[in-house]
PDB file of C-alpha atoms in Angstrom:
ATOM      1  CA  UNK A   9      23.987  12.607 -35.885  1.00  0.00           C
ATOM      2  CA  UNK A  10      23.599  11.631 -32.219  1.00  0.00           C
ATOM      3  CA  UNK A  11      26.868   9.664 -32.227  1.00  0.00           C
ATOM      4  CA  UNK A  12      28.656  12.561 -33.899  1.00  0.00           C
ATOM      5  CA  UNK A  13      27.418  14.991 -31.238  1.00  0.00           C
ATOM      6  CA  UNK A  14      28.532  12.707 -28.392  1.00  0.00           C
ATOM      7  CA  UNK A  15      31.926  12.201 -30.026  1.00  0.00           C
ATOM      8  CA  UNK A  16      32.368  15.948 -30.527  1.00  0.00           C
ATOM      9  CA  UNK A  17      31.578  16.614 -26.877  1.00  0.00           C
ATOM     10  CA  UNK A  18      34.014  13.904 -25.793  1.00  0.00           C
ATOM     11  CA  UNK A  19      36.762  15.296 -28.008  1.00  0.00           C
ATOM     12  CA  UNK A  20      36.093  18.818 -26.715  1.00  0.00           C
ATOM     13  CA  UNK A  21      36.331  17.639 -23.104  1.00  0.00           C
ATOM     14  CA  UNK A  22      39.534  15.717 -23.808  1.00  0.00           C
ATOM     15  CA  UNK A  23      41.134  18.720 -25.514  1.00  0.00           C
ATOM     16  CA  UNK A  24      40.126  21.018 -22.625  1.00  0.00           C
ATOM     17  CA  UNK A  25      41.655  18.592 -20.138  1.00  0.00           C
ATOM     18  CA  UNK A  26      44.906  18.412 -22.099  1.00  0.00           C
ATOM     19  CA  UNK A  27      45.077  22.197 -22.369  1.00  0.00           C
ATOM     20  CA  UNK A  28      44.464  22.512 -18.611  1.00  0.00           C
ATOM     21  CA  UNK A  29      47.210  20.011 -17.797  1.00  0.00           C
ATOM     22  CA  UNK A  30      49.620  21.742 -20.190  1.00  0.00           C
ATOM     23  CA  UNK A  31      48.975  25.144 -18.595  1.00  0.00           C
ATOM     24  CA  UNK A  32      49.481  23.599 -15.170  1.00  0.00           C
ATOM     25  CA  UNK A  33      52.793  22.071 -16.320  1.00  0.00           C
ATOM     26  CA  UNK A  34      53.895  25.353 -17.901  1.00  0.00           C
ATOM     27  CA  UNK A  35      53.110  27.307 -14.737  1.00  0.00           C
ATOM     28  CA  UNK A  36      55.207  24.944 -12.648  1.00  0.00           C
ATOM     29  CA  UNK A  37      58.107  25.083 -15.103  1.00  0.00           C
ATOM     30  CA  UNK A  38      58.068  28.866 -14.837  1.00  0.00           C
ATOM     31  CA  UNK A  39      57.782  28.554 -11.075  1.00  0.00           C
ATOM     32  CA  UNK A  40      60.792  26.268 -10.935  1.00  0.00           C
ATOM     33  CA  UNK A  41      62.734  28.765 -13.025  1.00  0.00           C
ATOM     34  CA  UNK A  42      61.656  31.768 -10.961  1.00  0.00           C
ATOM     35  CA  UNK A  43      62.025  30.025  -7.569  1.00  0.00           C
ATOM     36  CA  UNK A  44      64.650  27.323  -8.219  1.00  0.00           C
ATOM     37  CA  UNK A  45      65.306  26.615  -4.529  1.00  0.00           C
ATOM     38  CA  UNK A  46      62.832  26.637  -1.661  1.00  0.00           C
ATOM     39  CA  UNK A  47      63.960  29.270   0.832  1.00  0.00           C
ATOM     40  CA  UNK A  48      65.494  28.228   4.134  1.00  0.00           C
ATOM     41  CA  UNK A  49      65.432  29.940   7.520  1.00  0.00           C
ATOM     42  CA  UNK A  50      61.694  30.424   7.079  1.00  0.00           C
ATOM     43  CA  UNK A  51      61.180  31.143  10.767  1.00  0.00           C
ATOM     44  CA  UNK A  52      57.842  29.323  11.056  1.00  0.00           C
ATOM     45  CA  UNK A  53      58.100  25.922  12.805  1.00  0.00           C
ATOM     46  CA  UNK A  54      55.597  24.351  10.428  1.00  0.00           C
ATOM     47  CA  UNK A  55      53.580  25.487   7.429  1.00  0.00           C
ATOM     48  CA  UNK A  56      50.430  23.453   6.823  1.00  0.00           C
ATOM     49  CA  UNK A  57      48.500  23.594   3.558  1.00  0.00           C
ATOM     50  CA  UNK A  58      44.908  22.330   3.429  1.00  0.00           C
ATOM     51  CA  UNK A  59      44.042  21.800  -0.219  1.00  0.00           C
ATOM     52  CA  UNK A  60      42.198  19.702  -2.784  1.00  0.00           C
ATOM     53  CA  UNK A  61      41.127  20.404  -6.343  1.00  0.00           C
ATOM     54  CA  UNK A  62      37.659  19.185  -5.385  1.00  0.00           C
ATOM     55  CA  UNK A  63      35.406  21.422  -3.315  1.00  0.00           C
ATOM     56  CA  UNK A  64      32.990  20.453  -0.570  1.00  0.00           C
ATOM     57  CA  UNK A  65      35.386  18.275   1.419  1.00  0.00           C
ATOM     58  CA  UNK A  66      35.682  20.471   4.521  1.00  0.00           C
ATOM     59  CA  UNK A  67      38.987  22.228   3.812  1.00  0.00           C
ATOM     60  CA  UNK A  68      38.101  25.527   5.493  1.00  0.00           C
ATOM     61  CA  UNK A  69      36.570  23.780   8.511  1.00  0.00           C
ATOM     62  CA  UNK A  70      39.783  21.838   9.068  1.00  0.00           C
ATOM     63  CA  UNK A  71      41.976  24.873   8.381  1.00  0.00           C
ATOM     64  CA  UNK A  72      40.280  27.195  10.898  1.00  0.00           C
ATOM     65  CA  UNK A  73      40.149  24.502  13.588  1.00  0.00           C
ATOM     66  CA  UNK A  74      43.830  23.729  13.067  1.00  0.00           C
ATOM     67  CA  UNK A  75      44.742  27.431  13.151  1.00  0.00           C
ATOM     68  CA  UNK A  76      42.773  28.021  16.378  1.00  0.00           C
ATOM     69  CA  UNK A  77      44.384  24.949  17.951  1.00  0.00           C
ATOM     70  CA  UNK A  78      47.892  26.067  16.964  1.00  0.00           C
ATOM     71  CA  UNK A  79      47.157  29.573  18.280  1.00  0.00           C
ATOM     72  CA  UNK A  80      46.966  28.024  21.769  1.00  0.00           C
ATOM     73  CA  UNK A  81      50.569  26.907  21.397  1.00  0.00           C
ATOM     74  CA  UNK A  82      52.037  30.118  20.034  1.00  0.00           C
ATOM     75  CA  UNK A  83      51.779  32.709  17.300  1.00  0.00           C
ATOM     76  CA  UNK A  84      49.840  31.309  14.352  1.00  0.00           C
ATOM     77  CA  UNK A  85      49.225  32.783  10.922  1.00  0.00           C
ATOM     78  CA  UNK A  86      46.168  31.783   8.878  1.00  0.00           C
ATOM     79  CA  UNK A  87      46.521  32.547   5.164  1.00  0.00           C
ATOM     80  CA  UNK A  88      43.285  32.516   3.173  1.00  0.00           C
ATOM     81  CA  UNK A  89      44.298  31.675  -0.401  1.00  0.00           C
ATOM     82  CA  UNK A  90      40.727  31.105  -1.561  1.00  0.00           C
ATOM     83  CA  UNK A  91      38.947  33.833  -3.514  1.00  0.00           C
ATOM     84  CA  UNK A  92      35.763  33.020  -1.581  1.00  0.00           C
ATOM     85  CA  UNK A  93      37.590  34.130   1.593  1.00  0.00           C
ATOM     86  CA  UNK A  94      35.612  31.845   3.921  1.00  0.00           C
ATOM     87  CA  UNK A  95      38.463  31.527   6.418  1.00  0.00           C
ATOM     88  CA  UNK A  96      38.858  35.309   6.504  1.00  0.00           C
ATOM     89  CA  UNK A  97      35.122  35.674   7.194  1.00  0.00           C
ATOM     90  CA  UNK A  98      35.416  33.190  10.070  1.00  0.00           C
ATOM     91  CA  UNK A  99      38.301  35.195  11.492  1.00  0.00           C
ATOM     92  CA  UNK A 100      36.353  38.459  11.213  1.00  0.00           C
ATOM     93  CA  UNK A 101      33.358  37.011  13.053  1.00  0.00           C
ATOM     94  CA  UNK A 102      35.715  35.628  15.691  1.00  0.00           C
ATOM     95  CA  UNK A 103      37.202  39.037  16.425  1.00  0.00           C
ATOM     96  CA  UNK A 104      33.736  40.392  17.210  1.00  0.00           C
ATOM     97  CA  UNK A 105      33.398  37.724  19.925  1.00  0.00           C
ATOM     98  CA  UNK A 106      36.624  38.717  21.677  1.00  0.00           C
ATOM     99  CA  UNK A 107      37.724  35.078  22.028  1.00  0.00           C
ATOM    100  CA  UNK A 108      41.153  33.858  23.075  1.00  0.00           C
ATOM    101  CA  UNK A 109      43.625  32.047  20.870  1.00  0.00           C
ATOM    102  CA  UNK A 110      43.037  33.912  17.629  1.00  0.00           C
ATOM    103  CA  UNK A 111      45.322  33.324  14.646  1.00  0.00           C
ATOM    104  CA  UNK A 112      46.414  36.339  12.636  1.00  0.00           C
ATOM    105  CA  UNK A 113      44.540  36.096   9.345  1.00  0.00           C
ATOM    106  CA  UNK A 114      45.338  37.551   5.945  1.00  0.00           C
ATOM    107  CA  UNK A 115      44.132  37.043   2.386  1.00  0.00           C
ATOM    108  CA  UNK A 116      46.853  36.260  -0.154  1.00  0.00           C
ATOM    109  CA  UNK A 117      45.947  35.170  -3.682  1.00  0.00           C
ATOM    110  CA  UNK A 118      47.850  33.707  -6.623  1.00  0.00           C
ATOM    111  CA  UNK A 119      51.606  34.386  -6.539  1.00  0.00           C
ATOM    112  CA  UNK A 120      51.241  36.587  -3.430  1.00  0.00           C
ATOM    113  CA  UNK A 121      50.841  33.370  -1.441  1.00  0.00           C
ATOM    114  CA  UNK A 122      54.531  32.734  -2.009  1.00  0.00           C
ATOM    115  CA  UNK A 123      56.015  36.161  -2.731  1.00  0.00           C
ATOM    116  CA  UNK A 124      54.478  37.859   0.318  1.00  0.00           C
ATOM    117  CA  UNK A 125      53.703  34.775   2.377  1.00  0.00           C
ATOM    118  CA  UNK A 126      57.339  33.695   2.670  1.00  0.00           C
ATOM    119  CA  UNK A 127      58.106  36.957   4.470  1.00  0.00           C
ATOM    120  CA  UNK A 128      55.082  36.907   6.779  1.00  0.00           C
ATOM    121  CA  UNK A 129      55.563  33.314   7.979  1.00  0.00           C
ATOM    122  CA  UNK A 130      58.922  34.252   9.502  1.00  0.00           C
ATOM    123  CA  UNK A 131      57.087  36.121  12.253  1.00  0.00           C
ATOM    124  CA  UNK A 132      54.980  33.134  13.394  1.00  0.00           C
ATOM    125  CA  UNK A 133      55.476  29.807  15.123  1.00  0.00           C
ATOM    126  CA  UNK A 134      53.063  28.015  12.775  1.00  0.00           C
ATOM    127  CA  UNK A 135      51.177  28.829   9.592  1.00  0.00           C
ATOM    128  CA  UNK A 136      48.015  27.345   8.088  1.00  0.00           C
ATOM    129  CA  UNK A 137      47.077  27.975   4.450  1.00  0.00           C
ATOM    130  CA  UNK A 138      43.500  27.416   3.290  1.00  0.00           C
ATOM    131  CA  UNK A 139      43.470  26.937  -0.504  1.00  0.00           C
ATOM    132  CA  UNK A 140      40.437  27.035  -2.782  1.00  0.00           C
ATOM    133  CA  UNK A 141      38.663  23.947  -4.088  1.00  0.00           C
ATOM    134  CA  UNK A 142      40.150  24.134  -7.541  1.00  0.00           C
ATOM    135  CA  UNK A 143      43.474  24.041  -9.358  1.00  0.00           C
ATOM    136  CA  UNK A 144      44.600  27.648  -9.358  1.00  0.00           C
ATOM    137  CA  UNK A 145      47.920  29.517  -9.040  1.00  0.00           C
ATOM    138  CA  UNK A 146      47.337  30.188  -5.334  1.00  0.00           C
ATOM    139  CA  UNK A 147      47.263  26.489  -4.513  1.00  0.00           C
ATOM    140  CA  UNK A 148      50.327  25.732  -6.616  1.00  0.00           C
ATOM    141  CA  UNK A 149      52.336  28.574  -5.053  1.00  0.00           C
ATOM    142  CA  UNK A 150      51.205  27.391  -1.615  1.00  0.00           C
ATOM    143  CA  UNK A 151      52.702  23.968  -2.368  1.00  0.00           C
ATOM    144  CA  UNK A 152      56.078  25.640  -2.816  1.00  0.00           C
ATOM    145  CA  UNK A 153      55.759  27.347   0.566  1.00  0.00           C
ATOM    146  CA  UNK A 154      54.301  24.500   2.647  1.00  0.00           C
ATOM    147  CA  UNK A 155      55.982  21.806   4.713  1.00  0.00           C
ATOM    148  CA  UNK A 156      52.921  19.567   4.973  1.00  0.00           C
ATOM    149  CA  UNK A 157      49.978  19.190   2.630  1.00  0.00           C
ATOM    150  CA  UNK A 158      46.754  17.808   4.097  1.00  0.00           C
ATOM    151  CA  UNK A 159      44.291  16.679   1.440  1.00  0.00           C
ATOM    152  CA  UNK A 160      40.737  16.234   2.786  1.00  0.00           C
ATOM    153  CA  UNK A 161      38.810  13.628   0.825  1.00  0.00           C
ATOM    154  CA  UNK A 162      35.261  12.343   1.086  1.00  0.00           C
ATOM    155  CA  UNK A 163      34.134   8.801   0.305  1.00  0.00           C
ATOM    156  CA  UNK A 164      32.911   8.964  -3.278  1.00  0.00           C
ATOM    157  CA  UNK A 165      33.995   8.024  -6.776  1.00  0.00           C
ATOM    158  CA  UNK A 166      34.260  11.720  -7.599  1.00  0.00           C
ATOM    159  CA  UNK A 167      36.812  12.184  -4.821  1.00  0.00           C
ATOM    160  CA  UNK A 168      38.987   9.273  -5.886  1.00  0.00           C
ATOM    161  CA  UNK A 169      38.786  10.492  -9.474  1.00  0.00           C
ATOM    162  CA  UNK A 170      39.828  14.016  -8.433  1.00  0.00           C
ATOM    163  CA  UNK A 171      42.756  12.534  -6.507  1.00  0.00           C
ATOM    164  CA  UNK A 172      44.509  11.611  -9.759  1.00  0.00           C
ATOM    165  CA  UNK A 173      44.481  15.282 -10.788  1.00  0.00           C
ATOM    166  CA  UNK A 174      45.751  16.289  -7.353  1.00  0.00           C
ATOM    167  CA  UNK A 175      48.581  13.792  -7.621  1.00  0.00           C
ATOM    168  CA  UNK A 176      49.747  15.305 -10.900  1.00  0.00           C
ATOM    169  CA  UNK A 177      49.811  18.797  -9.387  1.00  0.00           C
ATOM    170  CA  UNK A 178      51.733  17.516  -6.357  1.00  0.00           C
ATOM    171  CA  UNK A 179      54.304  15.858  -8.602  1.00  0.00           C
ATOM    172  CA  UNK A 180      54.694  19.069 -10.583  1.00  0.00           C
ATOM    173  CA  UNK A 181      55.490  20.937  -7.357  1.00  0.00           C
ATOM    174  CA  UNK A 182      58.275  18.529  -6.343  1.00  0.00           C
ATOM    175  CA  UNK A 183      61.077  20.277  -8.282  1.00  0.00           C
ATOM    176  CA  UNK A 184      60.358  23.486  -6.335  1.00  0.00           C
ATOM    177  CA  UNK A 185      59.615  21.779  -3.015  1.00  0.00           C
ATOM    178  CA  UNK A 186      60.991  18.213  -2.918  1.00  0.00           C
ATOM    179  CA  UNK A 187      60.436  17.920   0.853  1.00  0.00           C
ATOM    180  CA  UNK A 188      56.676  18.538   0.775  1.00  0.00           C
ATOM    181  CA  UNK A 189      54.940  15.860   2.871  1.00  0.00           C
ATOM    182  CA  UNK A 190      51.485  14.748   1.739  1.00  0.00           C
ATOM    183  CA  UNK A 191      48.799  13.242   3.979  1.00  0.00           C
ATOM    184  CA  UNK A 192      45.221  12.388   3.001  1.00  0.00           C
ATOM    185  CA  UNK A 193      42.434  12.977   5.520  1.00  0.00           C
ATOM    186  CA  UNK A 194      39.012  11.340   5.249  1.00  0.00           C
ATOM    187  CA  UNK A 195      36.524  14.149   5.807  1.00  0.00           C
ATOM    188  CA  UNK A 196      32.766  14.656   5.813  1.00  0.00           C
ATOM    189  CA  UNK A 197      32.196  10.922   6.192  1.00  0.00           C
ATOM    190  CA  UNK A 198      28.718   9.750   7.180  1.00  0.00           C
ATOM    191  CA  UNK A 199      29.044   8.682  10.843  1.00  0.00           C
ATOM    192  CA  UNK A 200      26.416   5.971  10.325  1.00  0.00           C
ATOM    193  CA  UNK A 201      28.589   4.137   7.817  1.00  0.00           C
ATOM    194  CA  UNK A 202      31.477   1.805   8.484  1.00  0.00           C
ATOM    195  CA  UNK A 203      35.015   3.146   7.999  1.00  0.00           C
ATOM    196  CA  UNK A 204      35.760   3.203   4.248  1.00  0.00           C
ATOM    197  CA  UNK A 205      38.412   0.485   4.077  1.00  0.00           C
ATOM    198  CA  UNK A 206      38.532   0.770   0.287  1.00  0.00           C
ATOM    199  CA  UNK A 207      39.960   4.306   0.551  1.00  0.00           C
ATOM    200  CA  UNK A 208      42.685   3.127   2.935  1.00  0.00           C
ATOM    201  CA  UNK A 209      43.524   0.275   0.561  1.00  0.00           C
ATOM    202  CA  UNK A 210      43.500   2.666  -2.405  1.00  0.00           C
ATOM    203  CA  UNK A 211      45.909   5.059  -0.662  1.00  0.00           C
ATOM    204  CA  UNK A 212      48.142   2.159   0.342  1.00  0.00           C
ATOM    205  CA  UNK A 213      48.356   1.209  -3.328  1.00  0.00           C
ATOM    206  CA  UNK A 214      49.168   4.834  -4.148  1.00  0.00           C
ATOM    207  CA  UNK A 215      51.856   4.815  -1.408  1.00  0.00           C
ATOM    208  CA  UNK A 216      50.255   7.902   0.128  1.00  0.00           C
ATOM    209  CA  UNK A 217      50.033   8.490   3.880  1.00  0.00           C
ATOM    210  CA  UNK A 218      46.524   8.725   5.310  1.00  0.00           C
ATOM    211  CA  UNK A 219      45.389   9.739   8.783  1.00  0.00           C
ATOM    212  CA  UNK A 220      43.739   7.092  10.938  1.00  0.00           C
ATOM    213  CA  UNK A 221      41.373   9.757  12.258  1.00  0.00           C
ATOM    214  CA  UNK A 222      38.161  10.298  10.298  1.00  0.00           C
ATOM    215  CA  UNK A 223      36.323  13.637  10.356  1.00  0.00           C
ATOM    216  CA  UNK A 224      32.650  12.776  10.173  1.00  0.00           C
ATOM    217  CA  UNK A 225      29.826  14.913   8.804  1.00  0.00           C
ATOM    218  CA  UNK A 226      28.372  16.961  11.682  1.00  0.00           C
ATOM    219  CA  UNK A 227      26.018  19.946  11.650  1.00  0.00           C
ATOM    220  CA  UNK A 228      27.922  21.411  14.576  1.00  0.00           C
ATOM    221  CA  UNK A 229      30.874  22.229  12.314  1.00  0.00           C
ATOM    222  CA  UNK A 230      28.708  24.535  10.211  1.00  0.00           C
ATOM    223  CA  UNK A 231      26.986  26.058  13.225  1.00  0.00           C
ATOM    224  CA  UNK A 232      30.308  26.724  14.950  1.00  0.00           C
ATOM    225  CA  UNK A 233      32.275  28.150  12.031  1.00  0.00           C
ATOM    226  CA  UNK A 234      29.354  30.366  10.985  1.00  0.00           C
ATOM    227  CA  UNK A 235      29.730  32.056  14.380  1.00  0.00           C
ATOM    228  CA  UNK A 236      33.493  32.442  14.109  1.00  0.00           C
ATOM    229  CA  UNK A 237      34.016  29.676  16.645  1.00  0.00           C
ATOM    230  CA  UNK A 238      35.274  26.087  16.789  1.00  0.00           C
ATOM    231  CA  UNK A 239      33.604  22.951  18.100  1.00  0.00           C
ATOM    232  CA  UNK A 240      35.997  23.119  21.053  1.00  0.00           C
ATOM    233  CA  UNK A 241      34.224  26.302  22.137  1.00  0.00           C
ATOM    234  CA  UNK A 242      30.607  25.514  21.243  1.00  0.00           C
ATOM    235  CA  UNK A 243      30.393  21.842  22.304  1.00  0.00           C
ATOM    236  CA  UNK A 244      33.744  20.665  23.717  1.00  0.00           C
ATOM    237  CA  UNK A 245      32.436  17.207  24.641  1.00  0.00           C
ATOM    238  CA  UNK A 246      30.749  16.489  21.303  1.00  0.00           C
ATOM    239  CA  UNK A 247      31.783  13.696  18.891  1.00  0.00           C
ATOM    240  CA  UNK A 248      32.953  16.420  16.480  1.00  0.00           C
ATOM    241  CA  UNK A 249      35.309  17.897  19.101  1.00  0.00           C
ATOM    242  CA  UNK A 250      36.626  14.416  19.886  1.00  0.00           C
ATOM    243  CA  UNK A 251      37.312  13.821  16.171  1.00  0.00           C
ATOM    244  CA  UNK A 252      39.271  17.054  15.888  1.00  0.00           C
ATOM    245  CA  UNK A 253      41.237  16.354  19.066  1.00  0.00           C
ATOM    246  CA  UNK A 254      42.118  12.913  17.736  1.00  0.00           C
ATOM    247  CA  UNK A 255      43.289  14.427  14.446  1.00  0.00           C
ATOM    248  CA  UNK A 256      45.491  17.023  16.133  1.00  0.00           C
ATOM    249  CA  UNK A 257      46.893  14.421  18.521  1.00  0.00           C
ATOM    250  CA  UNK A 258      47.789  12.302  15.507  1.00  0.00           C
ATOM    251  CA  UNK A 259      49.241  15.344  13.767  1.00  0.00           C
ATOM    252  CA  UNK A 260      51.432  15.983  16.837  1.00  0.00           C
ATOM    253  CA  UNK A 261      52.895  12.472  16.668  1.00  0.00           C
ATOM    254  CA  UNK A 262      56.622  12.419  15.798  1.00  0.00           C
ATOM    255  CA  UNK A 263      55.866  10.544  12.565  1.00  0.00           C
ATOM    256  CA  UNK A 264      53.988  13.607  11.319  1.00  0.00           C
ATOM    257  CA  UNK A 265      56.263  16.213  12.848  1.00  0.00           C
ATOM    258  CA  UNK A 266      59.145  14.966  10.736  1.00  0.00           C
TER     259      UNK A 266
END
């Protein structure tokens, strides 16, 4: 009886996974049919998407810091494609502080990320999209719109396991956006540990680009974003601020600018 129960649960999980993958494939086939060619003359210099099917890897933290940094250089749009709307909350708190360099923020969900987003991005120099920590239509539509996909990943077996699902979704987006560039970013890494060489080796085997910069786990990120601020404004000389500066310097390198 015990073995039968375990087998039934395993079969149920396997069927659910197959159904999920089929629905994901079907959505992308419809997307390819509805949007056969990625639009040109988008206006925005660069559209960055911060996404991962796994939550808790620091996506919103990276997205709001990147948006605030880009806002120093010109007009920046921050699209919150997550139903939790954490990035939008950060932006709202920021407005109350009357700080400089504020990205324009809007919430766009599901197909609105593409249908409405492609018109809005024309008015901005750069755009950052913060997607939810799950496989949903908003993230898939964002992959059609984006130029660069940054995938934050922590150092755990769960993260490497989730990466295989993310890879499948990325591949499904290629017919609609063949020029999408993908870069993995190690995030929320314990600063007391050595750099996770196994992740770099794993990504090399996967032939996936990975940033040299590592974003370590710091309480200051939570304290800063909960106030609508960035680490550049709360503690500009902190290790966290230095990590972010290193990431953005690396992101500005010609190899990443394309």
